[in-house]
CSV table of C-alpha atoms and ligand atoms in Angstrom, one decimal:
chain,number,residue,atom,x,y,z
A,1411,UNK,CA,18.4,-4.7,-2.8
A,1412,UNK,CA,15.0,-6.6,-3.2
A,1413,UNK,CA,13.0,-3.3,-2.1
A,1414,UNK,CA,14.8,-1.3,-4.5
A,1415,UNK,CA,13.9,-3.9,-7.4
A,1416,UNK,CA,10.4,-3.7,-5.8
A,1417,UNK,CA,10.6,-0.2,-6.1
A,1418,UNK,CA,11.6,0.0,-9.4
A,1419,UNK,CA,9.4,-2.8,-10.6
A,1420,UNK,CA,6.6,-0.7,-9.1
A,1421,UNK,CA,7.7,2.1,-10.9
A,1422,UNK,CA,7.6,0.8,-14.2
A,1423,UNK,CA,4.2,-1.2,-13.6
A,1424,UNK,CA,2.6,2.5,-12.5
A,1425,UNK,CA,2.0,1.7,-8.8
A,1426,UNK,CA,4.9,4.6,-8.3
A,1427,UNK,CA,2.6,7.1,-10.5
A,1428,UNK,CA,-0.3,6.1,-8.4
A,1429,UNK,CA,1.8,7.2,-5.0
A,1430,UNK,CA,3.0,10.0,-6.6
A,1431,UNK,CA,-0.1,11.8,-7.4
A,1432,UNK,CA,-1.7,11.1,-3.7
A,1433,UNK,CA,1.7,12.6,-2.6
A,1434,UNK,CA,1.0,15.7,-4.8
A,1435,UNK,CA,-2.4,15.8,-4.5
A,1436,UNK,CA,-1.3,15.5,-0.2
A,1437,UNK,CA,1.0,18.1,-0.5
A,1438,UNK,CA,-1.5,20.8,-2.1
A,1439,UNK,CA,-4.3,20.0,-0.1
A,1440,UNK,CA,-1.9,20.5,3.0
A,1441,UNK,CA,-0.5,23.7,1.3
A,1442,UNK,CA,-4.7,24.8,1.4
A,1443,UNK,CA,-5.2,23.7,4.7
A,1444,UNK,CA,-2.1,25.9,5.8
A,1445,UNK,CA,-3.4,28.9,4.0
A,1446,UNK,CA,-6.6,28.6,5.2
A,1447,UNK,CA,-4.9,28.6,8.7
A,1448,UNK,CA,-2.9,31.8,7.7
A,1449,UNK,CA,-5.7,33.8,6.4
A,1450,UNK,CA,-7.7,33.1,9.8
A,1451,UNK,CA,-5.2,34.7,11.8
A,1452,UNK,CA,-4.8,37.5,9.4
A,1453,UNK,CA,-8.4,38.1,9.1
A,1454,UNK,CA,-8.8,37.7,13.3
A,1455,UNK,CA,-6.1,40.5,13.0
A,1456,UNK,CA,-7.7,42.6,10.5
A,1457,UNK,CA,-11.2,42.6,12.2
A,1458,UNK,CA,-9.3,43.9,15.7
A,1459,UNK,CA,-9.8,41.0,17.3
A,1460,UNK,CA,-5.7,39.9,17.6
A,1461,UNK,CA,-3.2,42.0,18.3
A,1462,UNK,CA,-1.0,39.8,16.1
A,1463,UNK,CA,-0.6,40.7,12.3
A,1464,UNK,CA,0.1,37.8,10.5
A,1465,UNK,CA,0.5,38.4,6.5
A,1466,UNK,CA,-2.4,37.3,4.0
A,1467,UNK,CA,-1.8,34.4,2.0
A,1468,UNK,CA,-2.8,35.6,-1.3
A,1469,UNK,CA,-3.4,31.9,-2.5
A,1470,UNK,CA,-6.6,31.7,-1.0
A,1471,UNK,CA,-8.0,33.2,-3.9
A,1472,UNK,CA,-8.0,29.9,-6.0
A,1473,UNK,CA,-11.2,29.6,-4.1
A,1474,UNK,CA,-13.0,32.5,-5.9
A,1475,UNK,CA,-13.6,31.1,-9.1
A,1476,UNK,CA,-16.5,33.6,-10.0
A,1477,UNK,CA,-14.4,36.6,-9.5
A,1478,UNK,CA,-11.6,35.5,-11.5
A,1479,UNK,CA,-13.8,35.1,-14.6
A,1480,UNK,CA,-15.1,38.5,-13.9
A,1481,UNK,CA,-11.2,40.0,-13.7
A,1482,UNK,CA,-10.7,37.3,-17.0
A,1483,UNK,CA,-13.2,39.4,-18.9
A,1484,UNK,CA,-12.3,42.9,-17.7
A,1485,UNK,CA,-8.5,41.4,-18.7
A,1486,UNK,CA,-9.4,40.6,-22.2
A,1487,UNK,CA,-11.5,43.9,-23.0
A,1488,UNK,CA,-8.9,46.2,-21.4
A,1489,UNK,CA,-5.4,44.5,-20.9
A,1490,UNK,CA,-5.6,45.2,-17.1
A,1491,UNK,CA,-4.7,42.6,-14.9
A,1492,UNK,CA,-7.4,42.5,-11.9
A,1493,UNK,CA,-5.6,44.4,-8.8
A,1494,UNK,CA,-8.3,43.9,-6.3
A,1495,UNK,CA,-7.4,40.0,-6.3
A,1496,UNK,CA,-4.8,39.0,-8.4
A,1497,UNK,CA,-3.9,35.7,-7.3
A,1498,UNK,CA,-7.1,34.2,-8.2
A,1499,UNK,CA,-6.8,35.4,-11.7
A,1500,UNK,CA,-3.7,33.6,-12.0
A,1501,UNK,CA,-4.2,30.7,-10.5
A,1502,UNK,CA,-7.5,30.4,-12.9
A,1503,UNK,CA,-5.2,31.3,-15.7
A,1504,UNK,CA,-3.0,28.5,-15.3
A,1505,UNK,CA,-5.8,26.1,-15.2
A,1506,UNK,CA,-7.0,27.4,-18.1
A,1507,UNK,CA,-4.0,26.6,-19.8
A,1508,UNK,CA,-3.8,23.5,-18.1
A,1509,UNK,CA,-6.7,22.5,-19.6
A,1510,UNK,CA,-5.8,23.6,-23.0
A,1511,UNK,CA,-2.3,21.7,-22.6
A,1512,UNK,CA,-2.5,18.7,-20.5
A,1513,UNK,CA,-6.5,17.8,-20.1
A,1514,UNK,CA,-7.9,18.4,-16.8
A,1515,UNK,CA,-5.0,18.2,-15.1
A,1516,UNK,CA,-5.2,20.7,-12.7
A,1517,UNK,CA,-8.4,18.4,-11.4
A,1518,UNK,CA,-6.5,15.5,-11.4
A,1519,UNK,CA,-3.8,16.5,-10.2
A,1520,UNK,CA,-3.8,19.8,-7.9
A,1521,UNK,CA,-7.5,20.8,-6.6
A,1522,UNK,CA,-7.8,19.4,-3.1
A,1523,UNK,CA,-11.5,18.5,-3.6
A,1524,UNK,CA,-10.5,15.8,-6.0
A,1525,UNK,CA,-8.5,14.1,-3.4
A,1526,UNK,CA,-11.2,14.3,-0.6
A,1527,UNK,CA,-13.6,13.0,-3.6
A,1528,UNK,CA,-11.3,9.9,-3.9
A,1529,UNK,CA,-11.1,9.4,0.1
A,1530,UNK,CA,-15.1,9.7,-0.2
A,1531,UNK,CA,-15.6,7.1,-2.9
A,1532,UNK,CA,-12.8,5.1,-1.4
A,1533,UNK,CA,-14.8,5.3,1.7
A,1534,UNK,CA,-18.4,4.4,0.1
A,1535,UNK,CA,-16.6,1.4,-1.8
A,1536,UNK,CA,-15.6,0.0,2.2
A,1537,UNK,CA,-19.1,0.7,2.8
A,1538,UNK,CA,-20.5,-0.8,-0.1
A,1539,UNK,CA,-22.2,2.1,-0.4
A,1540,UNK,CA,-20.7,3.3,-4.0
A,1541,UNK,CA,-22.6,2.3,-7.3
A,1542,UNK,CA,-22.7,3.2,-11.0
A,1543,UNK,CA,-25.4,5.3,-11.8
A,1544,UNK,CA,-27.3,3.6,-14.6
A,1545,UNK,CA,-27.1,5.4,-18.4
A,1546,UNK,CA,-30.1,7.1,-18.0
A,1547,UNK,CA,-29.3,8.6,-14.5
A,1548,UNK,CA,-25.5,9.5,-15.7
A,1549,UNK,CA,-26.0,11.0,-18.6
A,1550,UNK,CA,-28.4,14.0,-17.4
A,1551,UNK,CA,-26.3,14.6,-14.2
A,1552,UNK,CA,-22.9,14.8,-16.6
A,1553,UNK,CA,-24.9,17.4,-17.8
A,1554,UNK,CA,-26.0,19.7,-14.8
A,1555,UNK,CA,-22.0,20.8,-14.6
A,1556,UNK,CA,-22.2,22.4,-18.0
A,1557,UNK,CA,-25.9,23.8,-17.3
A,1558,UNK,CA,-24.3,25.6,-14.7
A,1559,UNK,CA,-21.1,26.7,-16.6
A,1560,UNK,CA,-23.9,28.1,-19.1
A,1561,UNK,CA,-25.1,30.3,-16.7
A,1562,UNK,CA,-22.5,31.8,-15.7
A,1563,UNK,CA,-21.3,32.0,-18.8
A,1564,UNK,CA,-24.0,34.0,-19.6
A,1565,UNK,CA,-24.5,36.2,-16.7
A,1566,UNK,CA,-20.6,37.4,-16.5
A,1567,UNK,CA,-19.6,37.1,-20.4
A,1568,UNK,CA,-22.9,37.8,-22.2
A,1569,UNK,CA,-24.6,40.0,-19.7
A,1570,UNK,CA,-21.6,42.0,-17.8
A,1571,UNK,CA,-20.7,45.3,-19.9
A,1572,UNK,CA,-17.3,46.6,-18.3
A,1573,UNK,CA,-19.1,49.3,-16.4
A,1574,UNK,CA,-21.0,46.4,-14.7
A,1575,UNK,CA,-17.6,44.6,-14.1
A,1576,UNK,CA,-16.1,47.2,-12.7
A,1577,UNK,CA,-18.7,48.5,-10.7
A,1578,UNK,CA,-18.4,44.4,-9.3
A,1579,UNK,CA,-14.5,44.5,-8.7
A,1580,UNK,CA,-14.9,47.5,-6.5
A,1581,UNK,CA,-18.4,46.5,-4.6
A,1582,UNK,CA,-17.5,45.5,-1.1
A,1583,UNK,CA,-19.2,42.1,-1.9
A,1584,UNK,CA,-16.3,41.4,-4.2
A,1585,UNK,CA,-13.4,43.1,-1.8
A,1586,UNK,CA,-14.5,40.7,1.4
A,1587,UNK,CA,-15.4,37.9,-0.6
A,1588,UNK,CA,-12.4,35.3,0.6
A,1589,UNK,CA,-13.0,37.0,4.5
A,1590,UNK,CA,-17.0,35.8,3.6
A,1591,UNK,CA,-16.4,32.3,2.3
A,1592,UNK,CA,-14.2,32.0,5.4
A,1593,UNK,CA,-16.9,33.0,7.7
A,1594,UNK,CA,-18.9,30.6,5.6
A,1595,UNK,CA,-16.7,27.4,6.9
A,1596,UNK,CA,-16.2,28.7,10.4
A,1597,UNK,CA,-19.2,29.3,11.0
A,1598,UNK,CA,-21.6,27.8,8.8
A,1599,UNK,CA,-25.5,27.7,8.7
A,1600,UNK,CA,-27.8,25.1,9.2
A,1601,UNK,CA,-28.8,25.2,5.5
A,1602,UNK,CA,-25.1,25.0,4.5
A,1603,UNK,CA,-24.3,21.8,7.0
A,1604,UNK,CA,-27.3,20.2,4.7
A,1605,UNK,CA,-25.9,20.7,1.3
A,1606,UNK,CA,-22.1,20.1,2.7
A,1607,UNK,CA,-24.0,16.6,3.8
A,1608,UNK,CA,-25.6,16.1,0.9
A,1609,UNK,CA,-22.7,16.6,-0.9
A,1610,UNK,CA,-20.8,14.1,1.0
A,1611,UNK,CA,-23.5,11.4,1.0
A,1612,UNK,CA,-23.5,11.7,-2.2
A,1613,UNK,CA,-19.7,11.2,-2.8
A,1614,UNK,CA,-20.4,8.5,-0.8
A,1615,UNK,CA,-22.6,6.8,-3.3
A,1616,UNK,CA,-21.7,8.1,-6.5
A,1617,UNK,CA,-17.8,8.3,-7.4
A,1618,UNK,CA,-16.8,11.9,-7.4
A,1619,UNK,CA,-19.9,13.1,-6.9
A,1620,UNK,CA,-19.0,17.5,-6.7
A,1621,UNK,CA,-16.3,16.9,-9.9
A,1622,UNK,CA,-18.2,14.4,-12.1
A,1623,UNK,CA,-21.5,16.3,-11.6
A,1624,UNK,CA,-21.8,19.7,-10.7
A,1625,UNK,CA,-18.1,22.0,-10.3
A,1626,UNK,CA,-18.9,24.7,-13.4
A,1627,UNK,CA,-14.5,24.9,-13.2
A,1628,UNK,CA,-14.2,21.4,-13.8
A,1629,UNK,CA,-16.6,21.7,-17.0
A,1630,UNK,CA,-14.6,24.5,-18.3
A,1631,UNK,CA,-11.9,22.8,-18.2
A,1632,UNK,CA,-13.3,19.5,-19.7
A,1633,UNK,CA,-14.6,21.6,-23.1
A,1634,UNK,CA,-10.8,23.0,-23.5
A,1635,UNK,CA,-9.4,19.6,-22.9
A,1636,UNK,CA,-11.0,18.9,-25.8
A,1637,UNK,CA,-9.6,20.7,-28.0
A,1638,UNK,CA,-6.0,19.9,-26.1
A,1639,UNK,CA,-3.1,17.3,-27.9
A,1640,UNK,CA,-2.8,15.1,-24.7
A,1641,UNK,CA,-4.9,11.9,-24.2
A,1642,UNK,CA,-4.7,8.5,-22.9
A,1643,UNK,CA,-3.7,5.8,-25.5
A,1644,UNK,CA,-5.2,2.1,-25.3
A,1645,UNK,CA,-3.4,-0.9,-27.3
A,1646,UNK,CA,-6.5,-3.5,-28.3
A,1647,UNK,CA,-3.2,-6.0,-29.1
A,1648,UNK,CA,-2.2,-5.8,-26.1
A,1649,UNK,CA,-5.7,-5.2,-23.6
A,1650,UNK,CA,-5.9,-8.6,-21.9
A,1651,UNK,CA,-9.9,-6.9,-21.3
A,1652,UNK,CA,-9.3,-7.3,-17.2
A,1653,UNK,CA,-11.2,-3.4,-16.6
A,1654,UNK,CA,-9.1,-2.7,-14.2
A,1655,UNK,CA,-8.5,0.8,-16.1
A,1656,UNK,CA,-12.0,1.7,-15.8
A,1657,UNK,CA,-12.7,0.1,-11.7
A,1658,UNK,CA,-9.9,3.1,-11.0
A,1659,UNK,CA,-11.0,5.7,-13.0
A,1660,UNK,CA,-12.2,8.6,-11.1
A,1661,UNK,CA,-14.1,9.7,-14.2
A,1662,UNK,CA,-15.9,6.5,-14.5
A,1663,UNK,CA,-14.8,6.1,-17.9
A,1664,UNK,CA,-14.9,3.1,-20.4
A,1665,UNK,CA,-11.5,3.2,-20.9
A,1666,UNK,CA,-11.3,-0.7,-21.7
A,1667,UNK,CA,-13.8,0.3,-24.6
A,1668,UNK,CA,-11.7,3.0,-26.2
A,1669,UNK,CA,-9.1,3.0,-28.5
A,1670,UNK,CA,-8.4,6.7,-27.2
A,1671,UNK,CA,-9.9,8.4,-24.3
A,1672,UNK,CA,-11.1,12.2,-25.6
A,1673,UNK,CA,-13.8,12.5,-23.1
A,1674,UNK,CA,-14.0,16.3,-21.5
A,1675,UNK,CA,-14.3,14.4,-18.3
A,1676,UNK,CA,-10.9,12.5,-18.2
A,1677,UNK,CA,-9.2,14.5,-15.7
A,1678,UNK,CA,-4.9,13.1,-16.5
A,1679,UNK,CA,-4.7,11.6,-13.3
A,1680,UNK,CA,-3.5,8.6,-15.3
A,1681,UNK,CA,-4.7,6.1,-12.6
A,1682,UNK,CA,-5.6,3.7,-15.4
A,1683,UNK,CA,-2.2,3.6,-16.8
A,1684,UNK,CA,-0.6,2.8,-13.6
A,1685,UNK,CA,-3.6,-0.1,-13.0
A,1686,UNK,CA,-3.0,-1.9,-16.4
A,1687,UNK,CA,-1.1,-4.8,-15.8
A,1688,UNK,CA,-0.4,-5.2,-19.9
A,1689,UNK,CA,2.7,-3.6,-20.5
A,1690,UNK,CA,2.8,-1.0,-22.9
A,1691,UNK,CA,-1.3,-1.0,-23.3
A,1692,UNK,CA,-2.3,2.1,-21.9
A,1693,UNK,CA,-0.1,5.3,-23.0
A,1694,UNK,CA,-0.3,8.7,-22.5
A,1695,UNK,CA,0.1,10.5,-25.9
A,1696,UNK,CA,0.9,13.8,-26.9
A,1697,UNK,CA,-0.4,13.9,-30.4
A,1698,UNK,CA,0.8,10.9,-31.8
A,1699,UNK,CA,4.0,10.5,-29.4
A,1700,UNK,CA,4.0,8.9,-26.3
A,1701,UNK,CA,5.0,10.2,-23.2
A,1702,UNK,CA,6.9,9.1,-20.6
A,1703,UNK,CA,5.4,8.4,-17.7
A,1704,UNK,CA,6.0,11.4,-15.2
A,1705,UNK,CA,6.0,13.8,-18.4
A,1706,UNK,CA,2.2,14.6,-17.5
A,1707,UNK,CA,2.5,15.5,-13.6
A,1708,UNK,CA,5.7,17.3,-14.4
A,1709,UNK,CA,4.5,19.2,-17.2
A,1710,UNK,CA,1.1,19.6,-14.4
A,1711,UNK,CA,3.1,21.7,-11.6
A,1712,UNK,CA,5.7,23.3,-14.2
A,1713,UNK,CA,2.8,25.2,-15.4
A,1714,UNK,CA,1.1,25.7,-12.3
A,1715,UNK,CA,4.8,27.1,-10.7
A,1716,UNK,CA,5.6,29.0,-13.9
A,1717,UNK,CA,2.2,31.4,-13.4
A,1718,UNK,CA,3.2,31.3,-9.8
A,1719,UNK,CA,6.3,32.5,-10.5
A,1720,UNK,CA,5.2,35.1,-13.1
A,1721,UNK,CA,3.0,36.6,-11.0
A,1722,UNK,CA,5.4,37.1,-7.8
A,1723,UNK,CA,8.0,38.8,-10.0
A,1724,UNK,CA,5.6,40.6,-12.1
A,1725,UNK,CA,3.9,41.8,-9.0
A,1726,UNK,CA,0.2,40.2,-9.8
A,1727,UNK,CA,-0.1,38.1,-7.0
A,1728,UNK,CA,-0.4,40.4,-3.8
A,1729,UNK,CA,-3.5,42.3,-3.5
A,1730,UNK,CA,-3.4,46.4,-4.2
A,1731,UNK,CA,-6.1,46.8,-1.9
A,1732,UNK,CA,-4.3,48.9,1.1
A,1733,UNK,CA,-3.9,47.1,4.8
A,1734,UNK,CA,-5.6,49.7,6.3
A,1735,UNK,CA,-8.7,49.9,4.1
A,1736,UNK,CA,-9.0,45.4,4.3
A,1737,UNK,CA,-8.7,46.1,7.9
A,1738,UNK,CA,-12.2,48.2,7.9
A,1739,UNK,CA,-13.4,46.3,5.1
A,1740,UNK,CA,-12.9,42.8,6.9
A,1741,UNK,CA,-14.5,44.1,10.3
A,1742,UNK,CA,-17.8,44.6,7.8
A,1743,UNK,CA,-17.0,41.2,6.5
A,1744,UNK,CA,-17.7,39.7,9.5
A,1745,UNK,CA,-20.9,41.8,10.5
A,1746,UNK,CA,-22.2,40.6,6.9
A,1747,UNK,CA,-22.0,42.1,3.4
A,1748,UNK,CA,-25.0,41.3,0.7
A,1749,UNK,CA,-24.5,40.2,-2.6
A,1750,UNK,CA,-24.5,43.3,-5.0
B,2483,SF4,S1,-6.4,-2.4,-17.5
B,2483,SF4,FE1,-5.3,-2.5,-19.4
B,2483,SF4,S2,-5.5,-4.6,-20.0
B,2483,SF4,FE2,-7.1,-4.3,-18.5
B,2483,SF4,S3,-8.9,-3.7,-19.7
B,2483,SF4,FE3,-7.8,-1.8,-19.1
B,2483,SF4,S4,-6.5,-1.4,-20.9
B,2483,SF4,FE4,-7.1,-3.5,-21.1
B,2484,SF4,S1,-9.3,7.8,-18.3
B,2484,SF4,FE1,-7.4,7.5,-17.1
B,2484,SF4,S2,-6.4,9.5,-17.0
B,2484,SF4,FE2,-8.6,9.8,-17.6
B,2484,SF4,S3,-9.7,10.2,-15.7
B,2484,SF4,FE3,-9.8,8.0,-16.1
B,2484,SF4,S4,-8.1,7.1,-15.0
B,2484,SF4,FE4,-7.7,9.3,-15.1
């Protein structure tokens, strides 16, 4: 009976919210690692070198976030849904709309980097290696993320007519691309072991160093947020001005100095709500009405599974490319295909 008061107290004070979104974020960055695991053995299969066929987890195309903004254009200027890798367009779709919706939720809440970015700075704070990068330092790196957004912004939307597109979808750079970036972790270069070092040593120093700083997605999704009904709430009446909002904010943000947090970098993990020990201080809103507390991870994955499920029945999730032609195309995969 005590643990279940315990439990329940827990709940309402926000430590429950906090276990719940390590459990989600858990459970998507196993779902990854099981992909990842799938798509080995199909692409060992495709290349001839297994005997057993084991089916491709379309899913692995989250990781091709270039692509889908390619298919995203070629999908606005002609209606057609991008064949060659469908599931990446969707999966970018409903982060779009996440963003729009719910802030960066699909950061907070789903992307398996922003969970080993926590383990990193929860590491570095053991270490007492993390610090806060002083104004002048944070500002200019907050901006290198939308710098590179910019660019691509400009070299797919501005500079890509649909011939180029096209002619892009069907280049076997495009149609090996997930059998490349896994031939990029398996086996990866010496220059590649420095930047995936750097990029850890700096996690280690500098609170989610890859999200805060440099992921183009992330940036996206932080301009659409703004633009989005859903932000986090703060009560001055009730702030007893401890910071513990802003000590757990993956974002780094004053949250103790705001009377509403509208910042493109908040990512909805709500991890300050469920540190506030002032009841009813910190609230996530939706316009002007407040939200209960799971109402912003459940409205998270009801999206996410909601594309999901459109795209299964609506047949846009499964490639269109033919087995037998990713068989030859992943044996040149792994011999090396150049950027078009
Ligand atoms: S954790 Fe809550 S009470 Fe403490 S500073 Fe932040 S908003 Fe105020
Ligand atoms: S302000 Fe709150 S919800 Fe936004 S990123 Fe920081 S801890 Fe998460």
């Amino acid at each position: 009976m005590d643990k279940l008061l315990a439990m329940v107290n827990g709940w309402r004070q926000g430590r429950g919210m906090h276990r719940l979104r390590r459990t989600v974020q858990g459970g998507f960055a196993l779902f990854c690692l099981w992909a990842g695991y799938r798509f080995y053995l199909f692409s060992r299969w495709a290349a001839g070198r297994s005997p057993a066929y084991v089916p491709r987890p379309p899913s692995v195309e989250a990781f091709l976030p270039i692509s889908a903004l390619v298919s995203l254009k070629r999908l606005v200027l002609t209606g057609r849904f991008d064949p060659i890798h469908p599931a990446g367009l969707t999966i970018f779709l409903a982060a779009l709309a996440m963003g729009l919706l719910l802030r960066k939720g699909f950061c907070g809440w789903i992307c398996p980097v922003g969970l080993l970015s926590d383990i990193l700075a929860a590491a570095g704070r053991r270490l007492r290696l993390l610090r806060q990068p002083p104004a002048w330092l944070a500002h200019p790196l907050l901006a290198l993320k939308y710098l590179l957004l910019a660019l691509f912004a400009f070299a797919i939307l501005a500079r890509m007519d649909l011939a180029a597109i096209e002619s892009f979808q069907l280049s076997p750079y495009n149609l090996v691309v997930d059998a490349r970036m896994l031939a990029f972790f398996l086996a990866p270069s010496a220059a590649s072991l420095w930047v995936m070092g750097g990029l850890v040593g700096a996690s280690l120093l500098l609170r989610s160093f890859w999200c805060r700083f440099l992921c183009p997605y992330g940036a996206l999704l932080g301009l659409l947020a703004l633009a989005g009904p859903v932000a986090v709430h703060r009560n001055p009446g009730k702030c007893l001005d401890c910071r513990k909002c802003e000590r757990v904010c993956p974002a780094a943000l004053p949250v103790s100095r705001k009377e509403t947090v509208r910042s493109p970098e908040c990512i909805g993990c709500t991890e300050c709500v469920a540190a506030c020990p002032a009841p009813d201080c910190l609230t996530v809103k939706a316009g002007r009405r407040p939200l209960p507390p799971l109402a912003l991870p459940l409205a998270v994955l009801g999206v996410f599974f909601a594309f999901w499920v459109w795209a299964v029945l609506s047949g846009h999730w499964q490639t269109q490319v033919p087995l037998p032609l990713l068989q030859k195309i992943y044996a040149l995969a792994l011999t090396g295909v150049a950027h078009p």
